[in-house]
């Protein structure tokens, strides 16, 4: 077990997984005491049985692991647990297996509670020294099965070493019966400590604890301290970090020296400190590739620095209030409290050893280490050492820490600098006069991000900057931070709402809460905390689209939020962040419309045609969203978009496409970002009714849409869905706004060109071009479908039927089925209408025939049952068309069409794939229970309502086979549904899905099968 350094404080290190929310169940006490007592009592009976021993060990591990987060709950029960186990260990009749098992249990409990608390429970009378020592000497250091025994015995020996008697009194006569001199108790313990410092397993950590307790005894330090340090430094000089054995030895030596310097008296160790520092300097541990060795080197260096300096409380430090909560509450105001120090301790005129400069240099180097544990240890060392320096020298240290915040430094230096500033601040060593230099650096750190390849670094820096703000809230009086309140509050809100990493958002929220509670000067602090609490900021979409809007309602934060999005987020390397940022700008526009129209939009237009790909992508999307938001605001005041934004901005928006086209930026990887971005711009400008109806730019926009559909096969699979969706929505908005001569009257020339082009695209040898053409036909507005419906439906039908017969172009058939329903819904229904313009009695059977035939598409390839995509689209399309017809002209819906549709849905609801069974089942129930409109001619409607009452629409989980098949098999008793239901069940029985097959046979009795047959 590692022996952690249990220093308090909120760490600013790297967070864990940003996408996992850990839910901790707070326990009220040790509720497993009875079971634990039973388990411990059973050890004498089970210690010889390997299986029973493993089961018992697992039980105690499960119990103790529940208290890892709240180990203090074990405190009232530790005594009896330790005593029961020590009773087994001390018993002379206990076999070795029971003794080792008892020590394993002690280790498990110690691991949860922590060795510093647990070791105090060991008996440490004079009579315990020899038995523990003898038992430890009998252990085999190379036995890998009993290392817990050695670990706990070393901790126990560490406690027995604290007896207040000279160890020579325990020796008696050192001559043995044979006349040979026996080894003294002091030498035996020292020999054990040395031998275990160089082992490769966990007892090495306990041996370092033993050294720190043993070597600081008054009798031992006089006789053996110098020799031990000589031995340690000799070992240190003879080893390197190239072999694993030497690494373990170095680890043990460095741990023991660090703990020795921590617990020893300064007067005893000061004479050895220069020698130890010189040996450590020659070792060059900062260059080691082992993070633990570098951390121990930093820890040992700071302990040496504290040894060189007198233990004192700096009189110049800044203090806020009192350490006592009761004293703080009793005082009407917080006044600096002067410590009760001796006069000589207040005198700052004393010599600082030269070695202190070496110590501080080493710690400053540690702040820039590549590992967090090293930087954190160095930051704590900076804080401790600075607290013992005179004011002038301490200020120089602060200046050196501030040098870490250079843009020539790496993210490691920024992170280490933040940790050091937090330590200095919470210890009162960062004086208010320095805040004017520190706060701007912390503001920069809160948004620090450096791109590295396809990702970025800096989340740990932002997290540590939040820690600095948290520590400042506790360290300073409100009046000291008043000049910086708006800066800090805005920066924390920005990080809490817009940071990409969830741990940083939550850290910023916590720091903001600490400032609101302790400073009380943050504008609208309580209101913002209510909206941006720990759980609310966990969802990135909620932060960008909802919380940001709420916060922007407060004028102190509005422009800061907008400016941050423009400067830092629309050019972010992550496309998700860029897209969320542009949507956030759309939502924030109502809070500052004038600022958006006159400042932000002109600022974005040059970036939208700039060189950087990510900036260009984000700026185009931002221009689109802001323009549309301004248009919607103008509607409320009867103002057009050209009345809100300048003519230069209008020209800039129109020219974006042409400039990108001229620079050939629609090609390659960049084109996968530019095409959907400009399509989004086309959509938003069309929705905003930009007055460019007869402008040549319309032709350019149409070219982009058509060219993208033709070249979809060149797009990577990851970007395909986004591009296709963008193209379809852009085409729909463009046609709706610019291709009408008058409302409802189409431009026949444009209509002929578009429909002919997309129908021809349905015959393309490229499957994705077929998909795009089909979706484009489905996206056309009603006035373009008028008088061309028959041609459109025939093209979609032919492509669907032909490709189904050939068994290819599955995705194209799926999109064609979707397009058929979209065309029908947009065209509307009229019983006696023209089949070339509306859905009527003449063309309705043809539409249903295509959709019903698609329900039998069971095409398979290397991807599996790809025909299920077509069946799913057909089910949705049937529902949409049926509801449309039933609500407008139910008389044209024949009983045969309804029967076939319901039977096909029943068949799909009985099949094996959970997703499609769920989809079919929900549509089946929706049509069955539809009241507005009522679906006519449903066969066996009364029986179906009895089988599927209204409550099943919400309670029946079709994805669960155990629930779905209990209902669907009852359709076997209805004549119209028998064949199709049995067909679906047959497919499920023949499938390889093990979770489905067992539930199929449970509700089907042999009698029912015989009856059906």
mmCIF file of C-alpha atoms in Angstrom, residues 288-574:
data_model
loop_
_atom_site.group_PDB
_atom_site.id
_atom_site.type_symbol
_atom_site.label_atom_id
_atom_site.label_comp_id
_atom_site.label_asym_id
_atom_site.label_seq_id
_atom_site.Cartn_x
_atom_site.Cartn_y
_atom_site.Cartn_z
ATOM 1 C CA UNK A 288 15.025 10.922 -14.083
ATOM 2 C CA UNK A 289 12.297 9.322 -16.199
ATOM 3 C CA UNK A 290 10.621 7.973 -13.051
ATOM 4 C CA UNK A 291 7.883 10.337 -11.839
ATOM 5 C CA UNK A 292 7.886 8.915 -8.302
ATOM 6 C CA UNK A 293 11.615 9.492 -7.904
ATOM 7 C CA UNK A 294 11.274 13.069 -9.136
ATOM 8 C CA UNK A 295 8.428 13.627 -6.690
ATOM 9 C CA UNK A 296 10.422 12.212 -3.770
ATOM 10 C CA UNK A 297 13.384 14.354 -4.820
ATOM 11 C CA UNK A 298 11.204 17.470 -4.683
ATOM 12 C CA UNK A 299 9.720 16.416 -1.343
ATOM 13 C CA UNK A 300 13.158 15.793 0.163
ATOM 14 C CA UNK A 301 14.419 19.117 -1.189
ATOM 15 C CA UNK A 302 11.603 21.077 0.434
ATOM 16 C CA UNK A 303 12.192 19.264 3.747
ATOM 17 C CA UNK A 304 15.850 20.270 3.544
ATOM 18 C CA UNK A 305 14.813 23.846 2.863
ATOM 19 C CA UNK A 306 12.623 23.857 5.965
ATOM 20 C CA UNK A 307 15.560 22.467 7.931
ATOM 21 C CA UNK A 308 17.859 25.287 6.811
ATOM 22 C CA UNK A 309 15.310 27.930 7.841
ATOM 23 C CA UNK A 310 14.207 28.642 11.365
ATOM 24 C CA UNK A 311 10.679 27.495 12.236
ATOM 25 C CA UNK A 312 8.828 30.764 12.361
ATOM 26 C CA UNK A 313 5.544 32.337 11.411
ATOM 27 C CA UNK A 314 6.136 35.203 9.000
ATOM 28 C CA UNK A 315 5.006 38.427 10.642
ATOM 29 C CA UNK A 316 4.483 40.058 7.264
ATOM 30 C CA UNK A 317 1.974 37.536 5.982
ATOM 31 C CA UNK A 318 -1.612 38.555 5.195
ATOM 32 C CA UNK A 319 -4.232 37.203 7.577
ATOM 33 C CA UNK A 320 -7.974 37.129 7.283
ATOM 34 C CA UNK A 321 -9.982 36.526 10.455
ATOM 35 C CA UNK A 322 -9.151 33.736 12.826
ATOM 36 C CA UNK A 323 -8.641 30.006 12.488
ATOM 37 C CA UNK A 324 -11.457 29.528 14.979
ATOM 38 C CA UNK A 325 -14.950 29.526 13.508
ATOM 39 C CA UNK A 326 -16.410 30.572 16.843
ATOM 40 C CA UNK A 327 -14.029 33.515 17.009
ATOM 41 C CA UNK A 328 -14.939 34.575 13.485
ATOM 42 C CA UNK A 329 -18.651 34.412 14.234
ATOM 43 C CA UNK A 330 -18.257 36.402 17.439
ATOM 44 C CA UNK A 331 -16.401 39.264 15.720
ATOM 45 C CA UNK A 332 -18.520 41.916 13.995
ATOM 46 C CA UNK A 333 -15.813 42.284 11.350
ATOM 47 C CA UNK A 334 -12.715 40.398 10.351
ATOM 48 C CA UNK A 335 -9.555 42.096 11.555
ATOM 49 C CA UNK A 336 -6.014 40.911 10.977
ATOM 50 C CA UNK A 337 -4.914 38.885 13.974
ATOM 51 C CA UNK A 338 -1.318 39.221 15.065
ATOM 52 C CA UNK A 339 0.192 35.975 16.246
ATOM 53 C CA UNK A 340 1.627 35.766 19.731
ATOM 54 C CA UNK A 341 5.274 35.450 18.792
ATOM 55 C CA UNK A 342 8.459 36.074 20.657
ATOM 56 C CA UNK A 343 10.213 39.332 19.760
ATOM 57 C CA UNK A 344 13.113 37.505 18.136
ATOM 58 C CA UNK A 345 10.667 35.674 15.882
ATOM 59 C CA UNK A 346 9.334 38.979 14.587
ATOM 60 C CA UNK A 347 12.828 40.164 13.784
ATOM 61 C CA UNK A 348 13.470 39.578 10.107
ATOM 62 C CA UNK A 349 17.132 40.539 10.157
ATOM 63 C CA UNK A 350 18.744 37.121 10.142
ATOM 64 C CA UNK A 351 21.018 35.336 7.711
ATOM 65 C CA UNK A 352 19.510 33.031 5.145
ATOM 66 C CA UNK A 353 21.777 30.067 4.317
ATOM 67 C CA UNK A 354 23.095 29.925 0.770
ATOM 68 C CA UNK A 355 21.593 26.465 0.344
ATOM 69 C CA UNK A 356 18.074 27.940 0.465
ATOM 70 C CA UNK A 357 18.587 29.452 -2.986
ATOM 71 C CA UNK A 358 19.453 26.000 -4.335
ATOM 72 C CA UNK A 359 16.351 24.582 -2.677
ATOM 73 C CA UNK A 360 14.073 27.238 -4.180
ATOM 74 C CA UNK A 361 15.634 26.816 -7.638
ATOM 75 C CA UNK A 362 14.984 23.080 -7.477
ATOM 76 C CA UNK A 363 11.378 23.644 -6.410
ATOM 77 C CA UNK A 364 10.822 26.151 -9.223
ATOM 78 C CA UNK A 365 12.116 23.576 -11.687
ATOM 79 C CA UNK A 366 9.700 21.060 -10.126
ATOM 80 C CA UNK A 367 6.801 23.403 -10.907
ATOM 81 C CA UNK A 368 7.452 22.759 -14.601
ATOM 82 C CA UNK A 369 7.706 18.976 -14.357
ATOM 83 C CA UNK A 370 5.665 16.903 -16.791
ATOM 84 C CA UNK A 371 3.873 14.987 -14.019
ATOM 85 C CA UNK A 372 1.129 16.475 -11.848
ATOM 86 C CA UNK A 373 2.283 14.767 -8.625
ATOM 87 C CA UNK A 374 5.701 16.405 -8.935
ATOM 88 C CA UNK A 375 4.288 19.857 -9.664
ATOM 89 C CA UNK A 376 1.857 19.563 -6.752
ATOM 90 C CA UNK A 377 4.632 18.582 -4.335
ATOM 91 C CA UNK A 378 6.801 21.451 -5.604
ATOM 92 C CA UNK A 379 3.924 23.923 -5.148
ATOM 93 C CA UNK A 380 3.442 22.861 -1.542
ATOM 94 C CA UNK A 381 7.188 23.146 -1.000
ATOM 95 C CA UNK A 382 7.200 26.693 -2.402
ATOM 96 C CA UNK A 383 4.429 27.645 0.002
ATOM 97 C CA UNK A 384 6.125 26.119 3.052
ATOM 98 C CA UNK A 385 9.586 27.506 2.379
ATOM 99 C CA UNK A 386 8.315 30.982 1.467
ATOM 100 C CA UNK A 387 6.475 31.155 4.790
ATOM 101 C CA UNK A 388 9.843 31.185 6.600
ATOM 102 C CA UNK A 389 11.538 33.818 4.434
ATOM 103 C CA UNK A 390 11.785 37.570 4.995
ATOM 104 C CA UNK A 391 9.336 39.701 3.081
ATOM 105 C CA UNK A 392 11.787 40.873 0.410
ATOM 106 C CA UNK A 393 13.026 37.377 -0.408
ATOM 107 C CA UNK A 394 9.502 35.997 -0.363
ATOM 108 C CA UNK A 395 8.471 38.624 -2.894
ATOM 109 C CA UNK A 396 11.299 37.487 -5.154
ATOM 110 C CA UNK A 397 9.980 33.936 -4.938
ATOM 111 C CA UNK A 398 6.526 35.177 -5.939
ATOM 112 C CA UNK A 399 8.095 36.975 -8.895
ATOM 113 C CA UNK A 400 9.837 33.765 -9.964
ATOM 114 C CA UNK A 401 6.533 31.887 -9.771
ATOM 115 C CA UNK A 402 4.897 34.530 -11.965
ATOM 116 C CA UNK A 403 7.571 33.881 -14.591
ATOM 117 C CA UNK A 404 5.902 30.483 -15.165
ATOM 118 C CA UNK A 405 3.022 32.331 -16.839
ATOM 119 C CA UNK A 406 4.845 33.104 -20.041
ATOM 120 C CA UNK A 407 3.486 31.999 -23.376
ATOM 121 C CA UNK A 408 6.948 30.643 -24.062
ATOM 122 C CA UNK A 409 6.381 28.133 -21.272
ATOM 123 C CA UNK A 410 4.512 24.860 -21.617
ATOM 124 C CA UNK A 411 1.166 23.988 -20.086
ATOM 125 C CA UNK A 412 3.067 22.173 -17.319
ATOM 126 C CA UNK A 413 4.644 25.436 -16.164
ATOM 127 C CA UNK A 414 1.284 27.221 -16.198
ATOM 128 C CA UNK A 415 -0.269 24.426 -14.170
ATOM 129 C CA UNK A 416 2.567 24.412 -11.645
ATOM 130 C CA UNK A 417 2.411 28.191 -11.382
ATOM 131 C CA UNK A 418 -1.308 28.080 -10.616
ATOM 132 C CA UNK A 419 -0.797 25.478 -7.907
ATOM 133 C CA UNK A 420 2.002 27.534 -6.356
ATOM 134 C CA UNK A 421 -0.069 30.742 -6.381
ATOM 135 C CA UNK A 422 -2.940 28.916 -4.719
ATOM 136 C CA UNK A 423 -0.629 27.625 -1.996
ATOM 137 C CA UNK A 424 0.903 31.053 -1.452
ATOM 138 C CA UNK A 425 -2.530 32.650 -1.374
ATOM 139 C CA UNK A 426 -4.113 30.307 1.127
ATOM 140 C CA UNK A 427 -1.079 30.626 3.426
ATOM 141 C CA UNK A 428 -1.303 34.438 3.356
ATOM 142 C CA UNK A 429 2.049 34.762 1.583
ATOM 143 C CA UNK A 430 0.671 36.473 -1.517
ATOM 144 C CA UNK A 431 0.193 40.027 -0.331
ATOM 145 C CA UNK A 432 -2.677 42.161 -1.696
ATOM 146 C CA UNK A 433 -0.150 44.439 -3.382
ATOM 147 C CA UNK A 434 0.665 41.580 -5.745
ATOM 148 C CA UNK A 435 -2.937 40.943 -6.810
ATOM 149 C CA UNK A 436 -2.755 43.466 -9.650
ATOM 150 C CA UNK A 437 -0.035 41.292 -11.218
ATOM 151 C CA UNK A 438 -1.569 37.934 -10.321
ATOM 152 C CA UNK A 439 -5.240 38.350 -11.249
ATOM 153 C CA UNK A 440 -4.660 39.031 -14.995
ATOM 154 C CA UNK A 441 -2.537 35.881 -15.189
ATOM 155 C CA UNK A 442 -5.224 33.819 -13.477
ATOM 156 C CA UNK A 443 -7.834 35.210 -15.892
ATOM 157 C CA UNK A 444 -5.659 34.040 -18.787
ATOM 158 C CA UNK A 445 -5.188 30.657 -17.116
ATOM 159 C CA UNK A 446 -8.948 30.168 -16.838
ATOM 160 C CA UNK A 447 -9.161 30.095 -20.639
ATOM 161 C CA UNK A 448 -5.732 28.588 -21.341
ATOM 162 C CA UNK A 449 -5.753 26.074 -24.175
ATOM 163 C CA UNK A 450 -2.972 25.038 -26.507
ATOM 164 C CA UNK A 451 -3.630 22.945 -29.586
ATOM 165 C CA UNK A 452 -1.564 19.809 -29.996
ATOM 166 C CA UNK A 453 -2.247 17.939 -33.206
ATOM 167 C CA UNK A 454 -5.874 16.856 -33.362
ATOM 168 C CA UNK A 455 -6.587 17.789 -29.739
ATOM 169 C CA UNK A 456 -5.452 20.299 -27.138
ATOM 170 C CA UNK A 457 -3.842 20.568 -23.710
ATOM 171 C CA UNK A 458 -4.654 22.948 -20.911
ATOM 172 C CA UNK A 459 -7.620 21.474 -19.053
ATOM 173 C CA UNK A 460 -5.409 20.912 -15.995
ATOM 174 C CA UNK A 461 -4.301 24.562 -16.155
ATOM 175 C CA UNK A 462 -7.898 25.776 -16.188
ATOM 176 C CA UNK A 463 -8.773 23.422 -13.345
ATOM 177 C CA UNK A 464 -5.835 24.699 -11.283
ATOM 178 C CA UNK A 465 -6.803 28.312 -12.050
ATOM 179 C CA UNK A 466 -10.221 27.557 -10.556
ATOM 180 C CA UNK A 467 -8.389 26.275 -7.477
ATOM 181 C CA UNK A 468 -6.539 29.596 -7.262
ATOM 182 C CA UNK A 469 -9.836 31.509 -7.355
ATOM 183 C CA UNK A 470 -11.219 29.148 -4.721
ATOM 184 C CA UNK A 471 -8.230 29.735 -2.441
ATOM 185 C CA UNK A 472 -8.355 33.517 -2.942
ATOM 186 C CA UNK A 473 -11.959 33.548 -1.783
ATOM 187 C CA UNK A 474 -10.848 32.065 1.533
ATOM 188 C CA UNK A 475 -7.662 34.074 1.864
ATOM 189 C CA UNK A 476 -8.606 37.723 1.325
ATOM 190 C CA UNK A 477 -10.998 40.255 2.726
ATOM 191 C CA UNK A 478 -13.684 41.399 0.271
ATOM 192 C CA UNK A 479 -12.171 44.876 0.091
ATOM 193 C CA UNK A 480 -8.902 43.464 -1.265
ATOM 194 C CA UNK A 481 -10.621 41.709 -4.177
ATOM 195 C CA UNK A 482 -13.180 44.419 -4.916
ATOM 196 C CA UNK A 483 -11.181 45.962 -7.829
ATOM 197 C CA UNK A 484 -11.059 42.546 -9.503
ATOM 198 C CA UNK A 485 -14.559 41.248 -8.785
ATOM 199 C CA UNK A 486 -16.014 41.765 -12.262
ATOM 200 C CA UNK A 487 -12.968 40.203 -13.958
ATOM 201 C CA UNK A 488 -12.898 37.140 -11.712
ATOM 202 C CA UNK A 489 -16.673 36.655 -11.713
ATOM 203 C CA UNK A 490 -16.923 36.909 -15.504
ATOM 204 C CA UNK A 491 -13.987 34.558 -16.046
ATOM 205 C CA UNK A 492 -15.392 31.947 -13.661
ATOM 206 C CA UNK A 493 -18.847 32.137 -15.227
ATOM 207 C CA UNK A 494 -17.336 31.757 -18.703
ATOM 208 C CA UNK A 495 -15.376 28.685 -17.597
ATOM 209 C CA UNK A 496 -18.368 27.199 -15.776
ATOM 210 C CA UNK A 497 -20.605 27.600 -18.825
ATOM 211 C CA UNK A 498 -18.363 27.295 -21.887
ATOM 212 C CA UNK A 499 -15.416 25.086 -20.949
ATOM 213 C CA UNK A 500 -15.211 21.888 -22.982
ATOM 214 C CA UNK A 501 -14.230 19.660 -20.018
ATOM 215 C CA UNK A 502 -16.810 18.838 -17.392
ATOM 216 C CA UNK A 503 -14.286 18.790 -14.536
ATOM 217 C CA UNK A 504 -13.267 22.365 -15.365
ATOM 218 C CA UNK A 505 -16.875 23.525 -15.543
ATOM 219 C CA UNK A 506 -17.580 21.997 -12.166
ATOM 220 C CA UNK A 507 -14.375 23.380 -10.653
ATOM 221 C CA UNK A 508 -15.321 26.861 -11.876
ATOM 222 C CA UNK A 509 -18.812 26.457 -10.444
ATOM 223 C CA UNK A 510 -17.341 25.443 -7.083
ATOM 224 C CA UNK A 511 -14.918 28.388 -7.103
ATOM 225 C CA UNK A 512 -17.741 30.760 -8.015
ATOM 226 C CA UNK A 513 -19.823 29.367 -5.159
ATOM 227 C CA UNK A 514 -16.920 29.812 -2.719
ATOM 228 C CA UNK A 515 -16.520 33.436 -3.759
ATOM 229 C CA UNK A 516 -20.239 34.114 -3.499
ATOM 230 C CA UNK A 517 -20.326 32.625 -0.005
ATOM 231 C CA UNK A 518 -17.131 34.139 1.411
ATOM 232 C CA UNK A 519 -16.764 37.375 -0.519
ATOM 233 C CA UNK A 520 -20.410 38.260 -1.126
ATOM 234 C CA UNK A 521 -19.442 40.737 -3.843
ATOM 235 C CA UNK A 522 -20.056 38.767 -7.033
ATOM 236 C CA UNK A 523 -22.916 40.364 -9.002
ATOM 237 C CA UNK A 524 -26.082 38.219 -8.956
ATOM 238 C CA UNK A 525 -24.076 35.407 -7.374
ATOM 239 C CA UNK A 526 -26.939 33.474 -5.783
ATOM 240 C CA UNK A 527 -29.094 33.661 -8.914
ATOM 241 C CA UNK A 528 -26.296 32.377 -11.140
ATOM 242 C CA UNK A 529 -25.372 29.606 -8.719
ATOM 243 C CA UNK A 530 -28.948 28.384 -8.733
ATOM 244 C CA UNK A 531 -28.796 27.933 -12.507
ATOM 245 C CA UNK A 532 -25.157 26.825 -12.825
ATOM 246 C CA UNK A 533 -24.762 24.383 -9.966
ATOM 247 C CA UNK A 534 -22.616 21.234 -9.921
ATOM 248 C CA UNK A 535 -25.141 19.036 -11.712
ATOM 249 C CA UNK A 536 -26.458 21.618 -14.188
ATOM 250 C CA UNK A 537 -23.045 22.329 -15.686
ATOM 251 C CA UNK A 538 -22.495 18.613 -16.272
ATOM 252 C CA UNK A 539 -24.366 18.737 -19.588
ATOM 253 C CA UNK A 540 -22.521 20.654 -22.306
ATOM 254 C CA UNK A 541 -25.622 21.310 -24.399
ATOM 255 C CA UNK A 542 -27.494 22.675 -21.387
ATOM 256 C CA UNK A 543 -24.578 24.977 -20.569
ATOM 257 C CA UNK A 544 -24.315 26.493 -24.041
ATOM 258 C CA UNK A 545 -27.971 26.712 -24.956
ATOM 259 C CA UNK A 546 -29.760 27.379 -21.653
ATOM 260 C CA UNK A 547 -27.529 28.436 -18.769
ATOM 261 C CA UNK A 548 -25.619 30.939 -20.907
ATOM 262 C CA UNK A 549 -28.866 32.646 -21.894
ATOM 263 C CA UNK A 550 -29.921 32.933 -18.263
ATOM 264 C CA UNK A 551 -26.567 34.380 -17.197
ATOM 265 C CA UNK A 552 -26.556 36.819 -20.130
ATOM 266 C CA UNK A 553 -29.736 38.370 -18.762
ATOM 267 C CA UNK A 554 -27.469 40.083 -16.217
ATOM 268 C CA UNK A 555 -25.751 42.978 -18.039
ATOM 269 C CA UNK A 556 -22.469 42.545 -16.145
ATOM 270 C CA UNK A 557 -21.857 39.268 -17.969
ATOM 271 C CA UNK A 558 -23.520 39.710 -21.371
ATOM 272 C CA UNK A 559 -20.672 41.124 -23.457
ATOM 273 C CA UNK A 560 -18.083 38.998 -21.673
ATOM 274 C CA UNK A 561 -19.933 35.841 -22.691
ATOM 275 C CA UNK A 562 -20.346 36.984 -26.299
ATOM 276 C CA UNK A 563 -16.740 38.144 -26.627
ATOM 277 C CA UNK A 564 -15.427 34.853 -25.273
ATOM 278 C CA UNK A 565 -17.446 32.881 -27.816
ATOM 279 C CA UNK A 566 -16.158 35.062 -30.649
ATOM 280 C CA UNK A 567 -12.521 35.053 -29.566
ATOM 281 C CA UNK A 568 -12.060 31.552 -28.153
ATOM 282 C CA UNK A 569 -14.836 29.183 -29.119
ATOM 283 C CA UNK A 570 -15.952 29.653 -32.732
ATOM 284 C CA UNK A 571 -12.364 28.814 -33.752
ATOM 285 C CA UNK A 572 -12.093 25.876 -31.347
ATOM 286 C CA UNK A 573 -10.487 22.663 -32.618
ATOM 287 C CA UNK A 574 -13.545 20.605 -31.601
#
